[in-house]
Amino acid sequence: MEEPRKHQVSLRGASAKEISRDALLEKVSQERENRNYARRAASAAIFIQRVWRSYNVTMKVAIKLQEEWESFVKNQAELMTANLISSSVLRPFIFFITCLSIRRRKILARVSNCMQTCFKILLESINSTDSKKNFCSLAVGTMEERRTLTYQAQKLISLCSFVLAQCDTSHGGGQDLVILTSLALRLVVVLTDLKSWKIVSDDNIGNADATVKNLVCFMGSYKGGLYVSMRRYISKLDVCFSPEVKNIVQTDDKFLITASAISLAIRPFSLTTFDATCPGQFDVHSAVEQYCLFLLTIPWLTQRLPAVLLPALKHKSILSPCLHSLLISRDKIVGKMSEIDQSDMDCSSKAIPQVGWALSNVICLASGSENDFLDSRVLNQGQEYASYVHVVTILADNLLEWLHNVGWNEKGNQNLEGNNEAHVEPVSAVMQESETACGSLKTSYMDLFRPVCQQWHLKKLLSLSERYAHTDEAKILPPNSLECLGNLELLHIAYFYSYMLRIFAAFNPMVGPLTVLNMLSFTPGFLGNLWGVLESSIFRGNSHTIGDSYHGTNKVSGKKKEGIDKKLKQANKDGVNKWVNVLQKFTGKSQADVDFADSVDDHLVDDDSVDVWDIEPLRHGPQGISKDMSCLLHLFCATYSHLLLVLDDIEFYEKQVPFTLEQQRRIASVLNTLVYNGLSCSVGQQNGSFMESAIRCLHLIYERDCRHQFCPPVLWLSPARRSRPPIAVAARTHEVLSANIRPEDATVVHSTGSVITSMPHVFPFEERVQMFREFINMDKVSRKMAGEVAGPGSRSVEIVIRRGHIVEDGFRQLNSLGSRLKSSIHVSFVSECGLPEAGLDYGGLSKEFLTDISKEAFAPEYGLFSQTSTSDRLLIPNPAARYLENGIQMIEFLGRVVGKALYEGILLDYSFSHVFVQKLLGRYSFLDELSTLDPELYRNLMYVKHYDGDIKELCLDFTITEESFGKRHVIELKPGGKDVCVTNENKMQYVHAMADYKLNRQILPFSNAFYRGLTDLISPSWLKLFNASELNQLLSGGDHDIDVDDLRNNTRYTGGYSEGSRTIKLFWQVMKDFEPKERCMLLKFVTSCSRAPLLGFKFLQPSFTIHKVASDAPLWATIGGPDVERLPSASTCYNTLKLPTYKRSSTLKAKLRYAISSNAGFELS
């Protein structure tokens, strides 16, 4: 094929470089667009010129008219008639004022003078009794005159509203504008008040009244602009928080302006009859809607206005229409609130939305004080109080939704990392800016909610709800009907305070909803009523079932039980498969290789009464209950958990207030079921605060039951009876899988971890001990994989311990190791003579070392720990330890010693005080726990708490005296406490301050030190598997008796003994004959601990061993001859009993009793 020539010639004779067809079309199109643009530009220029010429001509005419008007007014001042005022004064005045001032949105000095002159002429005319001179006489004249007066009066009202908007009385200067505004509002007040018209008579009152109503209706319409102007004016007033200053009666022009404005704002309300059954009337009268939109949304409205004006705004004739309007048109009004222009507001006010200010203003106006709330002039009917509750609930719900949208959580923090909508970002920036400029905004804002924290507020609402419940009006109504909105029930009050709790938590994170909770907790009957509604809804007539179940009977019907069992079996199957599938993804094993079904079935409780404690309506968690039920439960949990903090054991167990123990069991079962199923499923963010309250309340009830049982143990296990995962899955899910979790498994893993950390009590104690050991085994494996444990003897710690200085030597050599103490310890003992003891440490000497060092260091004589005054003599840090050399460091070291014992599974024969263990678990202690630490002090404080006379007679102050090493130390319970006497008013504060000091402040430095040492080896999450008593059991073993058969099945025999040896048979017979105390003493004699391992003697390390000690004795010793005289001995480091070959059981029993009572081991012979 020939190559194309470089120079081509077209058939038309044109060059190949000529423009293409497409380029030509594009060029033509561009030229056409340019011509169109030129035409539009020319047209726009002509239009601009025409507008400018029109504006220029208008302004010239207006200025000329103004000059002529000023001349006319000056010359004709004495000859003004009504018609002359209308035609020659108002007509040109309205024209040039509109051109020179209103359109330019400012008031010049010359224009201001003209306005003052005009207003004075009108006021003088209206006050005239001469009908010819009175401007208002046009209202009773011809139709044309009435129409002219109405038009001109409306223009004057709009002008006066404009003047009000320009007025700013918050700064000095501008006195002329203040005078002008005062005249303007005075004119509007006179024009819209029929009583101010001097020419009205009985003959013409009809026309005059119609004109006034027409003007008032215009003033209340959007065209009048009054409420928008009032918003701008009031927003410029100073905010005053001092009641004394607000109550001062003012008489200057600024006060008169404000008073006139308020008077005008409420004047349209007198023309409207509001009927809740006819919502169509609200479309005609926009005054109420504007009042709600532009006035109720003003920041700190009640703080800006003089106190003498507030009763007018609080009157039922004003509040009631507003509440009804907000109820009926809530979506429309709330939507418009978000569109209100805030350009004139200060930065701090923008940080809170308009609906938030409307909420606070409604509360302040409806219930500003006890007298206001109970005053019949404010709200005097149950329906009006119901409207108030519903309106507050609606506004609070919208405020919380706004907080959620801008990234504020209910703890007062902003979380803006999520994918928020674009329109939210400017709001968030404004909030951050305002928070920097005004740090106290939220605190000041929450002060407006003070009325809802008062008891009289709740009592009034409760009394009205009870009154409604006992009337014939109590009937089922559609949920959104006006009749329903006019009802007041306990559920509505619950919504009210539930929203208040969340708002207080969001805006006041330091204190939270403490003030609201205080009021709710101590209002008589409130919690009882709340639980009554919940109980009737949850148990649905089976109220006796739970109480009877606790006493050993089961009244679940056969059909019901069959249905429940069927559901639970399916849930069990699904639950086990879920956990197995998760584990398979991480282990790579198939389901055939791992069969967990049997392991789950082994843990099931066969008692059918367990089903009674698993509350069926709550088996799907918060997602499975209605919004109303969630609200009631949320408020109940938050309130009751707060009350439990201050409820002492006398009130809880003896007086049984506020609930009987049977009710307490029902409450525990409800919360236990709810929380377990809520954590097992994915809980949405909307239920976050609800679940937090439920978990907190459940923990407090469970901890009280742990101290003094009132619930059956099976109650706490019942929710997870059929669906809890196997131990291996739960442990690995909690500890390992969370670090490598895939997105598709996040929900399952998070759920398991939440259950384990938040409510481990649903697992039986034995399973949790297994889980604890599993955690430690996994930690040892991870350390080995990291190279910390490469083989026997590798990375071990070599220490030399002198028998007479075991604590000091151990502290000096081991305290600095920290987590390295997890490695094995090789101990070499030096006798008191200074000679090294023979023998190699294969684990026994390290056990002996840990046992001996704890025995010496925890002894009260050493000074680091003391014993409680209770009968069980539990260990508690000695407050005087802070004055010892290295006292705090020594306690930290003892924490590592205990951690090492737990890590290695070595039992120590000591138990710590409940209060001290609570600190190790990261929990705060309250008044009811003081009885476990100092019963005498607890009784004395209870005496003070319930003292009926004048507490001043006891001569107490806010101090406590401690004595250490012969010196007395006076400690103040609060700043300046030595100068504060205990009175009837502050005695509760004194009781809790004293308890707080003894339970928390006094031992906090020691518990923190001990905790630091303990957590070097034991993870805090492992510790939280247990409560205080269970942790003591984990440290020191099981019950105060031992299972002889279990011990026999896990005993080794050495030195020639076997299970069939005669002496061994006699030994086990003697063991069964011993008292439980004697068996524990024998166990302590051999192992140094009097309690059995929690999971049985199979887990005792080293194993329990009986070693044969050959002794010479004649054969006829079995029938009465002399038996072996040698005493048995023990090697506690190897858990070995060295037992001579006794021939008679009586001899063996006597020798054993002597040996175990002598508190000795090796030296016996």
Short mmCIF file of N, CA and C in Angstrom, two decimals, residues 382 385-386 458-474 487-493 523-530 533:
data_model
loop_
_atom_site.label_atom_id
_atom_site.label_comp_id
_atom_site.label_asym_id
_atom_site.label_seq_id
_atom_site.Cartn_x
_atom_site.Cartn_y
_atom_site.Cartn_z
N GLY A 382 -55.46 19.39 85.31
CA GLY A 382 -54.63 18.24 85.00
C GLY A 382 -54.25 18.18 83.54
N TYR A 385 -51.26 20.47 82.90
CA TYR A 385 -50.01 19.86 83.38
C TYR A 385 -49.59 18.73 82.45
N ALA A 386 -50.55 17.98 81.95
CA ALA A 386 -50.22 16.91 81.00
C ALA A 386 -49.62 17.49 79.74
N LEU A 458 -42.06 16.85 91.10
CA LEU A 458 -42.44 15.45 90.87
C LEU A 458 -43.71 15.10 91.64
N LYS A 459 -43.82 15.56 92.88
CA LYS A 459 -45.00 15.23 93.68
C LYS A 459 -46.28 15.75 93.03
N LYS A 460 -46.21 16.95 92.46
CA LYS A 460 -47.39 17.50 91.80
C LYS A 460 -47.80 16.64 90.61
N LEU A 461 -46.83 16.24 89.81
CA LEU A 461 -47.14 15.42 88.65
C LEU A 461 -47.67 14.04 89.07
N LEU A 462 -47.08 13.47 90.10
CA LEU A 462 -47.54 12.16 90.57
C LEU A 462 -48.97 12.22 91.11
N SER A 463 -49.27 13.29 91.85
CA SER A 463 -50.62 13.42 92.39
C SER A 463 -51.65 13.55 91.28
N LEU A 464 -51.31 14.28 90.23
CA LEU A 464 -52.24 14.43 89.11
C LEU A 464 -52.40 13.11 88.35
N SER A 465 -51.30 12.37 88.19
CA SER A 465 -51.41 11.09 87.48
C SER A 465 -52.25 10.10 88.28
N GLU A 466 -52.12 10.12 89.60
CA GLU A 466 -52.94 9.24 90.44
C GLU A 466 -54.40 9.66 90.40
N ARG A 467 -54.64 10.97 90.37
CA ARG A 467 -56.01 11.46 90.30
C ARG A 467 -56.66 11.04 89.00
N TYR A 468 -55.88 11.09 87.91
CA TYR A 468 -56.43 10.68 86.61
C TYR A 468 -56.71 9.18 86.59
N ALA A 469 -55.79 8.40 87.20
CA ALA A 469 -55.95 6.94 87.19
C ALA A 469 -57.21 6.50 87.91
N HIS A 470 -57.72 7.31 88.85
CA HIS A 470 -58.89 6.92 89.64
C HIS A 470 -60.17 7.60 89.16
N THR A 471 -60.10 8.24 87.99
CA THR A 471 -61.30 8.88 87.45
C THR A 471 -61.88 8.03 86.34
N ASP A 472 -63.08 8.40 85.94
CA ASP A 472 -63.74 7.67 84.86
C ASP A 472 -63.12 7.98 83.51
N GLU A 473 -62.23 9.01 83.48
CA GLU A 473 -61.63 9.38 82.20
C GLU A 473 -60.56 8.40 81.76
N ALA A 474 -60.12 7.54 82.68
CA ALA A 474 -59.04 6.61 82.35
C ALA A 474 -59.55 5.58 81.36
N ASN A 487 -53.85 13.53 78.68
CA ASN A 487 -53.79 12.63 79.84
C ASN A 487 -52.41 12.67 80.46
N LEU A 488 -52.36 12.38 81.74
CA LEU A 488 -51.08 12.34 82.45
C LEU A 488 -50.99 11.02 83.20
N GLU A 489 -50.10 10.15 82.75
CA GLU A 489 -49.90 8.85 83.36
C GLU A 489 -48.46 8.74 83.85
N LEU A 490 -48.20 7.70 84.64
CA LEU A 490 -46.86 7.49 85.16
C LEU A 490 -45.86 7.29 84.02
N LEU A 491 -46.30 6.67 82.94
CA LEU A 491 -45.40 6.48 81.79
C LEU A 491 -44.94 7.81 81.23
N HIS A 492 -45.84 8.79 81.15
CA HIS A 492 -45.47 10.10 80.63
C HIS A 492 -44.45 10.78 81.56
N ILE A 493 -44.65 10.64 82.86
CA ILE A 493 -43.70 11.21 83.82
C ILE A 493 -42.35 10.51 83.70
N THR A 523 -38.00 10.59 96.70
CA THR A 523 -39.42 10.96 96.64
C THR A 523 -40.25 9.76 97.06
N PRO A 524 -41.00 9.86 98.15
CA PRO A 524 -41.74 8.69 98.67
C PRO A 524 -42.70 8.12 97.62
N GLY A 525 -42.62 6.82 97.45
CA GLY A 525 -43.56 6.11 96.59
C GLY A 525 -43.22 6.07 95.12
N PHE A 526 -42.27 6.89 94.67
CA PHE A 526 -42.02 6.96 93.23
C PHE A 526 -41.45 5.63 92.70
N LEU A 527 -40.39 5.15 93.35
CA LEU A 527 -39.78 3.90 92.90
C LEU A 527 -40.76 2.73 92.99
N GLY A 528 -41.54 2.72 94.07
CA GLY A 528 -42.53 1.64 94.22
C GLY A 528 -43.56 1.65 93.11
N ASN A 529 -44.05 2.83 92.76
CA ASN A 529 -45.02 2.94 91.67
C ASN A 529 -44.40 2.52 90.34
N LEU A 530 -43.16 2.93 90.15
CA LEU A 530 -42.47 2.60 88.90
C LEU A 530 -42.30 1.10 88.75
N VAL A 533 -45.64 -0.77 87.95
CA VAL A 533 -46.01 -0.78 86.53
C VAL A 533 -45.17 -1.79 85.77
#
